[in-house]
Protein backbone atom coordinates (compact mmCIF):
# COMPACT_ATOMS: atom_id res chain seq x y z
CA UNK A 1 0.00 0.00 0.00
CA UNK A 2 1.06 3.57 -0.52
CA UNK A 3 -0.37 7.04 -0.25
CA UNK A 4 -2.83 7.50 -3.13
CA UNK A 5 -1.91 10.39 -5.36
CA UNK A 6 -4.76 10.17 -7.82
CA UNK A 7 -8.39 11.16 -7.64
CA UNK A 8 -10.75 8.43 -6.41
CA UNK A 9 -12.54 6.09 -8.77
CA UNK A 10 -16.01 7.63 -8.56
CA UNK A 11 -17.63 4.53 -10.04
CA UNK A 12 -16.52 2.56 -6.98
CA UNK A 13 -18.35 4.89 -4.58
CA UNK A 14 -21.79 3.58 -3.68
CA UNK A 15 -24.57 6.06 -4.37
CA UNK A 16 -25.40 6.40 -0.68
CA UNK A 17 -21.89 7.67 0.10
CA UNK A 18 -21.33 9.81 -2.96
CA UNK A 19 -20.45 13.48 -2.37
CA UNK A 20 -22.34 16.25 -4.13
CA UNK A 21 -20.82 19.63 -4.89
CA UNK A 22 -22.24 21.02 -1.64
CA UNK A 23 -23.64 17.83 -0.12
CA UNK A 24 -22.30 15.09 2.17
CA UNK A 25 -24.62 12.09 2.57
CA UNK A 26 -25.27 11.12 6.18
CA UNK A 27 -24.23 7.51 5.63
CA UNK A 28 -20.61 8.65 5.69
CA UNK A 29 -21.13 9.45 9.36
CA UNK A 30 -23.57 6.87 10.67
CA UNK A 31 -23.09 3.68 8.62
CA UNK A 32 -21.02 1.10 10.52
CA UNK A 33 -19.78 -0.15 7.11
CA UNK A 34 -18.33 3.27 6.38
CA UNK A 35 -16.42 3.27 9.66
CA UNK A 36 -15.22 -0.24 8.85
CA UNK A 37 -13.93 1.04 5.51
CA UNK A 38 -12.15 3.93 7.24
CA UNK A 39 -10.47 1.45 9.57
CA UNK A 40 -9.45 -0.66 6.61
CA UNK A 41 -8.34 1.96 4.08
CA UNK A 42 -7.88 5.34 5.73
CA UNK A 43 -6.37 4.92 9.19
CA UNK A 44 -3.74 2.34 8.20
CA UNK A 45 -2.39 4.74 5.57
CA UNK A 46 -2.51 8.26 6.98
CA UNK A 47 -0.15 10.19 9.23
CA UNK A 48 -1.77 10.65 12.62
CA UNK A 49 -0.63 12.78 15.51
CA UNK A 50 0.24 10.28 18.24
CA UNK A 51 1.45 12.67 20.91
CA UNK A 52 3.39 15.81 21.61
CA UNK A 53 7.13 15.41 21.74
CA UNK A 54 7.19 16.93 25.24
CA UNK A 55 5.06 13.97 26.39
CA UNK A 56 8.12 11.85 25.69
CA UNK A 57 10.33 13.86 28.00
CA UNK A 58 13.08 11.43 29.00
CA UNK A 59 14.69 8.42 27.33
CA UNK A 60 12.33 5.51 28.01
CA UNK A 61 9.16 7.61 28.07
CA UNK A 62 6.41 5.76 26.21
CA UNK A 63 3.01 6.86 24.96
CA UNK A 64 0.49 4.30 23.75
CA UNK A 65 -1.41 5.57 20.72
CA UNK A 66 -4.51 3.65 19.71
CA UNK A 67 -6.54 3.82 16.54
CA UNK A 68 -9.43 1.37 16.49
CA UNK A 69 -8.04 -2.01 17.52
CA UNK A 70 -4.45 -1.04 16.73
CA UNK A 71 -2.10 -0.12 19.55
CA UNK A 72 1.21 1.57 18.86
CA UNK A 73 3.97 2.22 21.39
CA UNK A 74 5.79 5.50 20.77
CA UNK A 75 9.03 5.67 22.73
CA UNK A 76 11.95 8.03 23.20
CA UNK A 77 14.93 5.82 22.48
CA UNK A 78 17.61 8.49 22.72
CA UNK A 79 17.69 12.14 23.61
CA UNK A 80 16.95 13.08 20.03
CA UNK A 81 15.34 9.93 18.73
CA UNK A 82 11.75 8.75 18.90
CA UNK A 83 10.58 5.42 17.51
CA UNK A 84 7.27 3.61 17.26
CA UNK A 85 6.40 -0.09 17.34
CA UNK A 86 3.35 -2.26 17.07
CA UNK A 87 2.53 -2.79 20.72
CA UNK A 88 2.49 -6.59 20.54
CA UNK A 89 4.99 -9.12 21.87
CA UNK A 90 6.46 -11.20 19.05
CA UNK A 91 5.78 -14.40 21.01
CA UNK A 92 2.04 -14.57 21.59
CA UNK A 93 1.06 -11.01 20.96
CA UNK A 94 0.59 -9.60 24.45
CA UNK A 95 0.37 -5.81 24.66
CA UNK A 96 3.59 -4.56 26.17
CA UNK A 97 2.68 -1.08 27.41
CA UNK A 98 -0.56 0.66 28.38
CA UNK A 99 -1.19 4.40 28.52
CA UNK A 100 1.78 6.64 29.27
CA UNK A 101 4.72 5.30 31.20
CA UNK A 102 8.47 5.27 31.54
CA UNK A 103 10.43 2.06 31.00
CA UNK A 104 14.00 0.87 30.83
CA UNK A 105 13.05 -1.83 28.35
CA UNK A 106 9.91 -3.53 27.08
CA UNK A 107 9.09 -6.44 29.36
CA UNK A 108 6.37 -8.88 28.40
CA UNK A 109 4.34 -9.93 31.43
CA UNK A 110 3.32 -13.33 29.96
CA UNK A 111 6.51 -15.37 29.40
CA UNK A 112 8.99 -12.69 30.26
CA UNK A 113 10.55 -11.83 26.89
CA UNK A 114 12.37 -8.52 26.81
CA UNK A 115 13.07 -5.91 24.17
CA UNK A 116 15.42 -2.93 24.25
CA UNK A 117 13.94 0.53 23.69
CA UNK A 118 14.97 0.27 20.02
CA UNK A 119 12.83 -2.85 19.69
CA UNK A 120 15.67 -5.41 19.66
CA UNK A 121 14.70 -8.64 21.40
CA UNK A 122 17.21 -9.04 24.24
CA UNK A 123 15.78 -12.00 26.13
CA UNK A 124 13.85 -14.97 24.82
CA UNK A 125 13.46 -17.47 27.62
CA UNK A 126 14.75 -20.90 26.50
CA UNK A 127 15.53 -19.66 23.03
CA UNK A 128 16.98 -23.07 22.16
CA UNK A 129 13.49 -24.60 22.44
CA UNK A 130 12.23 -22.43 19.57
CA UNK A 131 12.66 -22.97 15.87
CA UNK A 132 15.13 -20.24 14.87
CA UNK A 133 13.85 -17.11 13.10
CA UNK A 134 15.82 -14.15 11.86
CA UNK A 135 16.25 -11.00 13.91
CA UNK A 136 13.50 -9.06 12.16
CA UNK A 137 11.05 -11.67 13.32
CA UNK A 138 12.19 -11.53 16.95
CA UNK A 139 12.40 -7.75 17.27
CA UNK A 140 9.40 -5.51 17.77
CA UNK A 141 7.76 -4.64 14.49
CA UNK A 142 8.46 -0.97 13.67
CA UNK A 143 5.87 1.64 12.74
CA UNK A 144 6.77 4.75 10.72
CA UNK A 145 7.30 7.63 13.12
CA UNK A 146 8.27 11.17 12.11
CA UNK A 147 8.10 14.54 13.78
CA UNK A 148 6.99 18.05 12.88
CA UNK A 149 6.21 21.17 14.88
CA UNK A 150 6.72 19.42 18.20
CA UNK A 151 4.18 16.75 17.25
CA UNK A 152 5.02 13.06 16.88
CA UNK A 153 3.14 11.39 14.02
CA UNK A 154 2.83 7.71 13.18
CA UNK A 155 1.82 5.97 9.98
CA UNK A 156 1.04 2.25 9.83
CA UNK A 157 1.87 2.17 6.14
CA UNK A 158 5.59 1.43 5.59
CA UNK A 159 5.29 2.84 2.04
CA UNK A 160 3.60 6.13 2.95
CA UNK A 161 5.13 9.35 1.64
CA UNK A 162 7.32 11.13 4.22
CA UNK A 163 5.44 13.15 6.84
CA UNK A 164 6.69 16.55 5.65
CA UNK A 165 5.53 15.80 2.13
CA UNK A 166 2.13 14.66 3.39
CA UNK A 167 1.78 17.81 5.50
CA UNK A 168 2.42 20.24 2.64
CA UNK A 169 1.85 23.25 2.83
CA UNK A 170 1.86 23.37 6.63
CA UNK A 171 5.60 23.02 7.32
CA UNK A 172 6.53 26.03 5.22
CA UNK A 173 3.50 28.13 6.15
CA UNK A 174 3.96 27.55 9.87
CA UNK A 175 7.74 27.60 10.18
CA UNK A 176 7.83 31.25 11.38
CA UNK A 177 5.38 30.40 14.21
CA UNK A 178 7.87 27.89 15.70
CA UNK A 179 5.23 25.44 16.87
CA UNK A 180 8.02 23.08 17.94
CA UNK A 181 9.00 25.49 20.70
CA UNK A 182 5.49 25.67 22.14
CA UNK A 183 4.65 23.68 25.25
CA UNK A 184 1.37 22.52 26.73
CA UNK A 185 -0.58 24.71 29.11
CA UNK A 186 -3.20 21.98 29.46
CA UNK A 187 -4.48 18.81 27.75
CA UNK A 188 -7.89 17.20 28.27
CA UNK A 189 -9.28 14.02 26.76
CA UNK A 190 -12.90 12.96 26.71
CA UNK A 191 -15.55 10.99 24.83
CA UNK A 192 -18.00 12.91 22.66
CA UNK A 193 -21.33 11.44 21.49
CA UNK A 194 -20.64 12.07 17.82
CA UNK A 195 -18.91 10.58 14.83
CA UNK A 196 -15.21 11.41 14.87
CA UNK A 197 -15.67 13.50 11.73
CA UNK A 198 -18.61 15.46 13.18
CA UNK A 199 -16.31 16.47 16.03
CA UNK A 200 -13.71 17.63 13.50
CA UNK A 201 -16.35 19.40 11.37
CA UNK A 202 -17.39 21.48 14.39
CA UNK A 203 -13.94 23.03 14.53
CA UNK A 204 -13.06 23.61 10.88
CA UNK A 205 -15.63 26.22 9.95
CA UNK A 206 -16.41 29.57 11.50
CA UNK A 207 -19.91 29.83 10.02
CA UNK A 208 -21.36 28.53 13.31
CA UNK A 209 -20.02 31.45 15.34
CA UNK A 210 -23.18 33.61 15.54
CA UNK A 211 -25.42 30.57 16.05
CA UNK A 212 -23.33 28.73 18.63
CA UNK A 213 -21.16 31.46 20.15
CA UNK A 214 -23.29 34.65 19.95
CA UNK A 215 -21.20 36.27 22.69
CA UNK A 216 -18.44 36.79 20.10
CA UNK A 217 -20.79 39.28 18.36
CA UNK A 218 -21.25 41.20 21.61
CA UNK A 219 -17.69 41.91 22.63
CA UNK A 220 -18.46 45.62 22.59
CA UNK A 221 -20.55 45.03 25.75
CA UNK A 222 -17.82 43.85 28.08
CA UNK A 223 -15.32 41.04 28.57
CA UNK A 224 -18.20 38.86 29.78
CA UNK A 225 -20.68 39.38 26.96
CA UNK A 226 -24.12 37.85 27.02
CA UNK A 227 -24.42 34.43 25.40
CA UNK A 228 -28.18 34.61 24.84
CA UNK A 229 -29.12 33.67 21.27
CA UNK A 230 -28.24 36.33 18.74
CA UNK A 231 -31.03 38.63 17.56
CA UNK A 232 -31.12 38.91 13.78
CA UNK A 233 -29.46 42.37 13.58
CA UNK A 234 -26.44 40.92 15.36
CA UNK A 235 -25.70 38.50 12.52
CA UNK A 236 -24.24 41.34 10.46
CA UNK A 237 -21.22 41.15 12.78
CA UNK A 238 -20.55 37.51 11.99
CA UNK A 239 -16.96 36.97 10.88
CA UNK A 240 -16.37 35.82 7.33
CA UNK A 241 -14.43 32.56 7.34
CA UNK A 242 -13.91 31.22 3.82
CA UNK A 243 -12.48 27.71 3.51
CA UNK A 244 -9.07 27.53 1.87
CA UNK A 245 -8.62 24.09 0.32
CA UNK A 246 -5.30 22.41 -0.24
CA UNK A 247 -4.58 19.05 -1.82
CA UNK A 248 -4.38 17.25 1.52
CA UNK A 249 -5.62 19.73 4.17
CA UNK A 250 -7.80 22.82 4.72
CA UNK A 251 -7.72 26.12 6.54
CA UNK A 252 -9.87 29.09 7.36
CA UNK A 253 -9.05 32.53 8.68
CA UNK A 254 -11.38 34.93 10.47
CA UNK A 255 -11.89 37.97 8.29
CA UNK A 256 -14.27 40.56 6.95
CA UNK A 257 -15.95 40.52 3.58
CA UNK A 258 -14.69 43.19 1.29
CA UNK A 259 -18.02 43.75 -0.41
CA UNK A 260 -19.28 45.56 2.69
CA UNK A 261 -22.18 43.19 3.17
CA UNK A 262 -21.16 42.58 6.75
CA UNK A 263 -20.10 45.16 9.24
CA UNK A 264 -17.17 44.86 11.49
CA UNK A 265 -18.16 44.84 15.10
CA UNK A 266 -15.37 47.30 15.67
CA UNK A 267 -17.07 50.03 13.66
CA UNK A 268 -19.66 50.28 16.42
CA UNK A 269 -17.35 50.07 19.41
CA UNK A 270 -14.40 51.87 20.95
CA UNK A 271 -11.42 50.02 19.54
CA UNK A 272 -9.19 49.52 22.56
CA UNK A 273 -11.98 48.18 24.76
CA UNK A 274 -13.16 45.85 22.04
CA UNK A 275 -9.70 44.36 21.55
CA UNK A 276 -9.20 44.09 25.31
CA UNK A 277 -12.62 42.50 25.83
CA UNK A 278 -11.96 39.79 23.27
CA UNK A 279 -8.56 38.94 24.72
CA UNK A 280 -9.79 38.87 28.30
CA UNK A 281 -12.86 36.83 27.35
CA UNK A 282 -10.66 34.19 25.74
CA UNK A 283 -8.24 34.13 28.65
CA UNK A 284 -11.13 33.55 31.05
CA UNK A 285 -13.36 31.23 29.06
CA UNK A 286 -11.01 29.29 26.82
CA UNK A 287 -7.58 29.44 28.45
CA UNK A 288 -6.29 29.18 24.89
CA UNK A 289 -5.64 31.39 21.85
CA UNK A 290 -4.63 34.12 24.28
CA UNK A 291 -2.33 33.77 27.26
CA UNK A 292 -2.57 35.13 30.81
CA UNK A 293 0.16 37.50 29.72
CA UNK A 294 -2.06 38.69 26.86
CA UNK A 295 -4.70 39.38 29.52
CA UNK A 296 -2.27 41.73 31.23
CA UNK A 297 -1.44 43.38 27.90
CA UNK A 298 -5.18 43.89 27.38
CA UNK A 299 -5.51 45.56 30.79
CA UNK A 300 -2.62 47.88 29.88
CA UNK A 301 -4.30 48.64 26.54
CA UNK A 302 -7.38 50.00 28.30
CA UNK A 303 -5.30 52.40 30.34
CA UNK A 304 -3.35 53.73 27.43
CA UNK A 305 -4.00 57.01 25.62
CA UNK A 306 -3.78 56.73 21.86
CA UNK A 307 -2.08 59.02 19.42
CA UNK A 308 -4.05 60.00 16.35
CA UNK A 309 -4.04 57.18 13.82
CA UNK A 310 -2.77 54.55 16.24
CA UNK A 311 -4.63 51.26 15.93
CA UNK A 312 -5.51 49.47 19.18
CA UNK A 313 -5.02 46.01 17.64
CA UNK A 314 -1.52 46.96 16.47
CA UNK A 315 -0.66 48.48 19.84
CA UNK A 316 -1.92 45.34 21.57
CA UNK A 317 0.43 43.20 19.46
CA UNK A 318 3.33 45.41 20.59
CA UNK A 319 2.30 45.26 24.23
CA UNK A 320 1.95 41.47 24.32
CA UNK A 321 5.28 41.08 22.65
CA UNK A 322 6.98 43.46 25.10
CA UNK A 323 5.52 41.61 28.07
CA UNK A 324 6.53 38.25 26.65
CA UNK A 325 10.08 39.35 25.92
CA UNK A 326 10.37 40.90 29.38
CA UNK A 327 9.63 37.42 30.75
CA UNK A 328 12.28 35.87 28.53
CA UNK A 329 10.03 34.41 25.84
CA UNK A 330 11.65 34.19 22.44
CA UNK A 331 8.89 35.84 20.41
CA UNK A 332 8.35 34.46 16.88
CA UNK A 333 9.55 36.82 14.18
CA UNK A 334 7.57 37.06 10.96
CA UNK A 335 6.54 39.41 8.20
CA UNK A 336 2.93 40.43 7.62
CA UNK A 337 2.80 38.06 4.64
CA UNK A 338 4.07 35.16 6.73
CA UNK A 339 1.49 35.97 9.39
CA UNK A 340 -1.32 35.90 6.84
CA UNK A 341 -0.06 32.66 5.30
CA UNK A 342 0.03 30.76 8.57
CA UNK A 343 -2.47 32.12 11.04
CA UNK A 344 -5.88 30.54 11.38
CA UNK A 345 -7.60 27.22 11.72
CA UNK A 346 -5.92 24.29 9.98
CA UNK A 347 -7.41 20.85 9.48
CA UNK A 348 -4.41 18.57 9.43
CA UNK A 349 -6.18 15.68 7.74
CA UNK A 350 -7.49 13.39 9.09
CA UNK A 351 -7.51 13.65 12.88
CA UNK A 352 -5.91 16.94 13.93
CA UNK A 353 -7.10 20.56 13.97
CA UNK A 354 -4.81 23.40 15.04
CA UNK A 355 -5.75 27.03 15.54
CA UNK A 356 -2.50 28.87 15.16
CA UNK A 357 -1.88 32.26 16.77
CA UNK A 358 1.35 34.15 17.30
CA UNK A 359 2.77 32.78 20.55
CA UNK A 360 0.06 30.20 21.20
CA UNK A 361 -2.08 27.51 19.62
CA UNK A 362 -5.23 25.53 20.35
CA UNK A 363 -5.36 21.92 19.17
CA UNK A 364 -8.06 19.28 18.75
CA UNK A 365 -7.72 15.61 17.91
CA UNK A 366 -10.59 13.27 17.10
CA UNK A 367 -10.54 9.50 16.64
CA UNK A 368 -13.34 6.96 16.37
CA UNK A 369 -14.21 5.20 19.61
CA UNK A 370 -14.19 1.48 18.84
CA UNK A 371 -16.81 0.36 16.36
CA UNK A 372 -19.46 2.87 17.36
CA UNK A 373 -19.80 5.42 14.55
CA UNK A 374 -21.61 7.76 16.97
CA UNK A 375 -18.81 8.11 19.49
CA UNK A 376 -15.32 9.55 19.39
CA UNK A 377 -12.25 10.03 21.57
CA UNK A 378 -11.55 13.74 21.62
CA UNK A 379 -8.50 15.67 22.85
CA UNK A 380 -8.16 19.38 23.43
CA UNK A 381 -4.71 20.98 23.85
CA UNK A 382 -3.65 24.51 24.71
CA UNK A 383 -0.07 25.47 23.81
CA UNK A 384 2.09 28.53 24.38
CA UNK A 385 5.56 29.87 23.98
CA UNK A 386 6.85 29.94 27.55
CA UNK A 387 10.04 31.49 28.90
CA UNK A 388 12.90 28.96 29.16
CA UNK A 389 12.07 26.53 31.98
CA UNK A 390 8.72 28.32 32.41
CA UNK A 391 6.46 25.59 31.01
CA UNK A 392 4.33 23.73 33.54
CA UNK A 393 4.40 19.94 33.89
CA UNK A 394 1.15 18.86 32.31
CA UNK A 395 -0.71 15.60 32.87
CA UNK A 396 -3.51 14.63 30.51
CA UNK A 397 -6.81 15.19 32.26
CA UNK A 398 -9.10 12.26 31.40
CA UNK A 399 -12.79 13.14 31.52
CA UNK A 400 -14.93 10.05 30.85
CA UNK A 401 -18.14 12.08 30.46
CA UNK A 402 -17.65 15.57 29.02
CA UNK A 403 -20.83 16.80 30.72
CA UNK A 404 -19.48 16.01 34.16
CA UNK A 405 -16.60 18.46 33.72
CA UNK A 406 -17.22 22.10 34.58
CA UNK A 407 -13.86 23.39 33.43
CA UNK A 408 -14.36 23.48 29.64
CA UNK A 409 -15.38 27.13 29.67
CA UNK A 410 -18.25 28.65 27.73
CA UNK A 411 -16.92 28.27 24.18
CA UNK A 412 -16.11 24.56 24.27
CA UNK A 413 -19.27 23.77 26.23
CA UNK A 414 -21.28 25.43 23.47
CA UNK A 415 -19.49 23.43 20.78
CA UNK A 416 -19.81 20.13 22.65
CA UNK A 417 -23.54 20.66 23.26
CA UNK A 418 -24.10 20.51 19.51
CA UNK A 419 -22.51 17.07 19.20
CA UNK A 420 -25.31 14.80 20.42
CA UNK A 421 -27.83 16.91 18.50
CA UNK A 422 -25.91 16.52 15.24
CA UNK A 423 -25.78 12.77 15.86
CA UNK A 424 -29.53 12.58 16.55
CA UNK A 425 -30.25 14.57 13.39
CA UNK A 426 -28.03 12.39 11.24
CA UNK A 427 -30.17 9.41 12.28
CA UNK A 428 -33.46 11.22 11.47
CA UNK A 429 -35.44 9.65 8.63
CA UNK A 430 -36.18 13.19 7.51
CA UNK A 431 -32.53 14.12 7.03
CA UNK A 432 -30.37 13.07 4.07
CA UNK A 433 -27.04 14.73 4.67
CA UNK A 434 -25.14 17.96 5.15
CA UNK A 435 -26.08 20.85 2.82
CA UNK A 436 -22.97 22.97 3.00
CA UNK A 437 -22.25 26.67 2.69
CA UNK A 438 -20.07 26.70 -0.44
CA UNK A 439 -17.81 29.48 0.86
CA UNK A 440 -17.44 28.84 4.57
CA UNK A 441 -17.99 25.11 5.03
CA UNK A 442 -15.96 23.67 2.20
CA UNK A 443 -13.31 22.44 4.61
CA UNK A 444 -15.89 19.84 5.66
CA UNK A 445 -16.41 18.83 2.05
CA UNK A 446 -12.68 18.83 1.35
CA UNK A 447 -12.01 16.35 4.17
CA UNK A 448 -14.44 13.88 2.58
CA UNK A 449 -12.97 14.53 -0.82
CA UNK A 450 -9.46 13.75 0.45
CA UNK A 451 -10.75 10.64 2.25
CA UNK A 452 -12.28 9.31 -0.96
CA UNK A 453 -8.79 9.01 -2.48
CA UNK A 454 -7.99 6.44 0.21
CA UNK A 455 -11.40 4.80 0.54
CA UNK A 456 -12.11 4.40 -3.17
CA UNK A 457 -8.66 4.42 -4.68
CA UNK A 458 -8.52 4.46 -8.45
S1 LIG B 1 3.51 -13.40 24.90
FE1 LIG B 1 5.20 -12.18 25.37
S2 LIG B 1 6.60 -13.56 26.17
FE2 LIG B 1 4.97 -14.83 25.65
FE1 LIG C 1 -17.20 26.67 17.94
mmCIF file of C-alpha atoms and ligand atoms in Angstrom, residues 202-203 208 212-213 411 415, ligand 2:
data_model
loop_
_atom_site.group_PDB
_atom_site.id
_atom_site.type_symbol
_atom_site.label_atom_id
_atom_site.label_comp_id
_atom_site.label_asym_id
_atom_site.label_seq_id
_atom_site.Cartn_x
_atom_site.Cartn_y
_atom_site.Cartn_z
ATOM 1 C CA UNK A 202 -17.387 21.483 14.390
ATOM 2 C CA UNK A 203 -13.935 23.029 14.526
ATOM 3 C CA UNK A 208 -21.356 28.526 13.309
ATOM 4 C CA UNK A 212 -23.328 28.729 18.626
ATOM 5 C CA UNK A 213 -21.158 31.463 20.155
ATOM 6 C CA UNK A 411 -16.923 28.275 24.183
ATOM 7 C CA UNK A 415 -19.489 23.426 20.784
HETATM 8 FE FE1 LIG B 2 -17.196 26.675 17.938
#
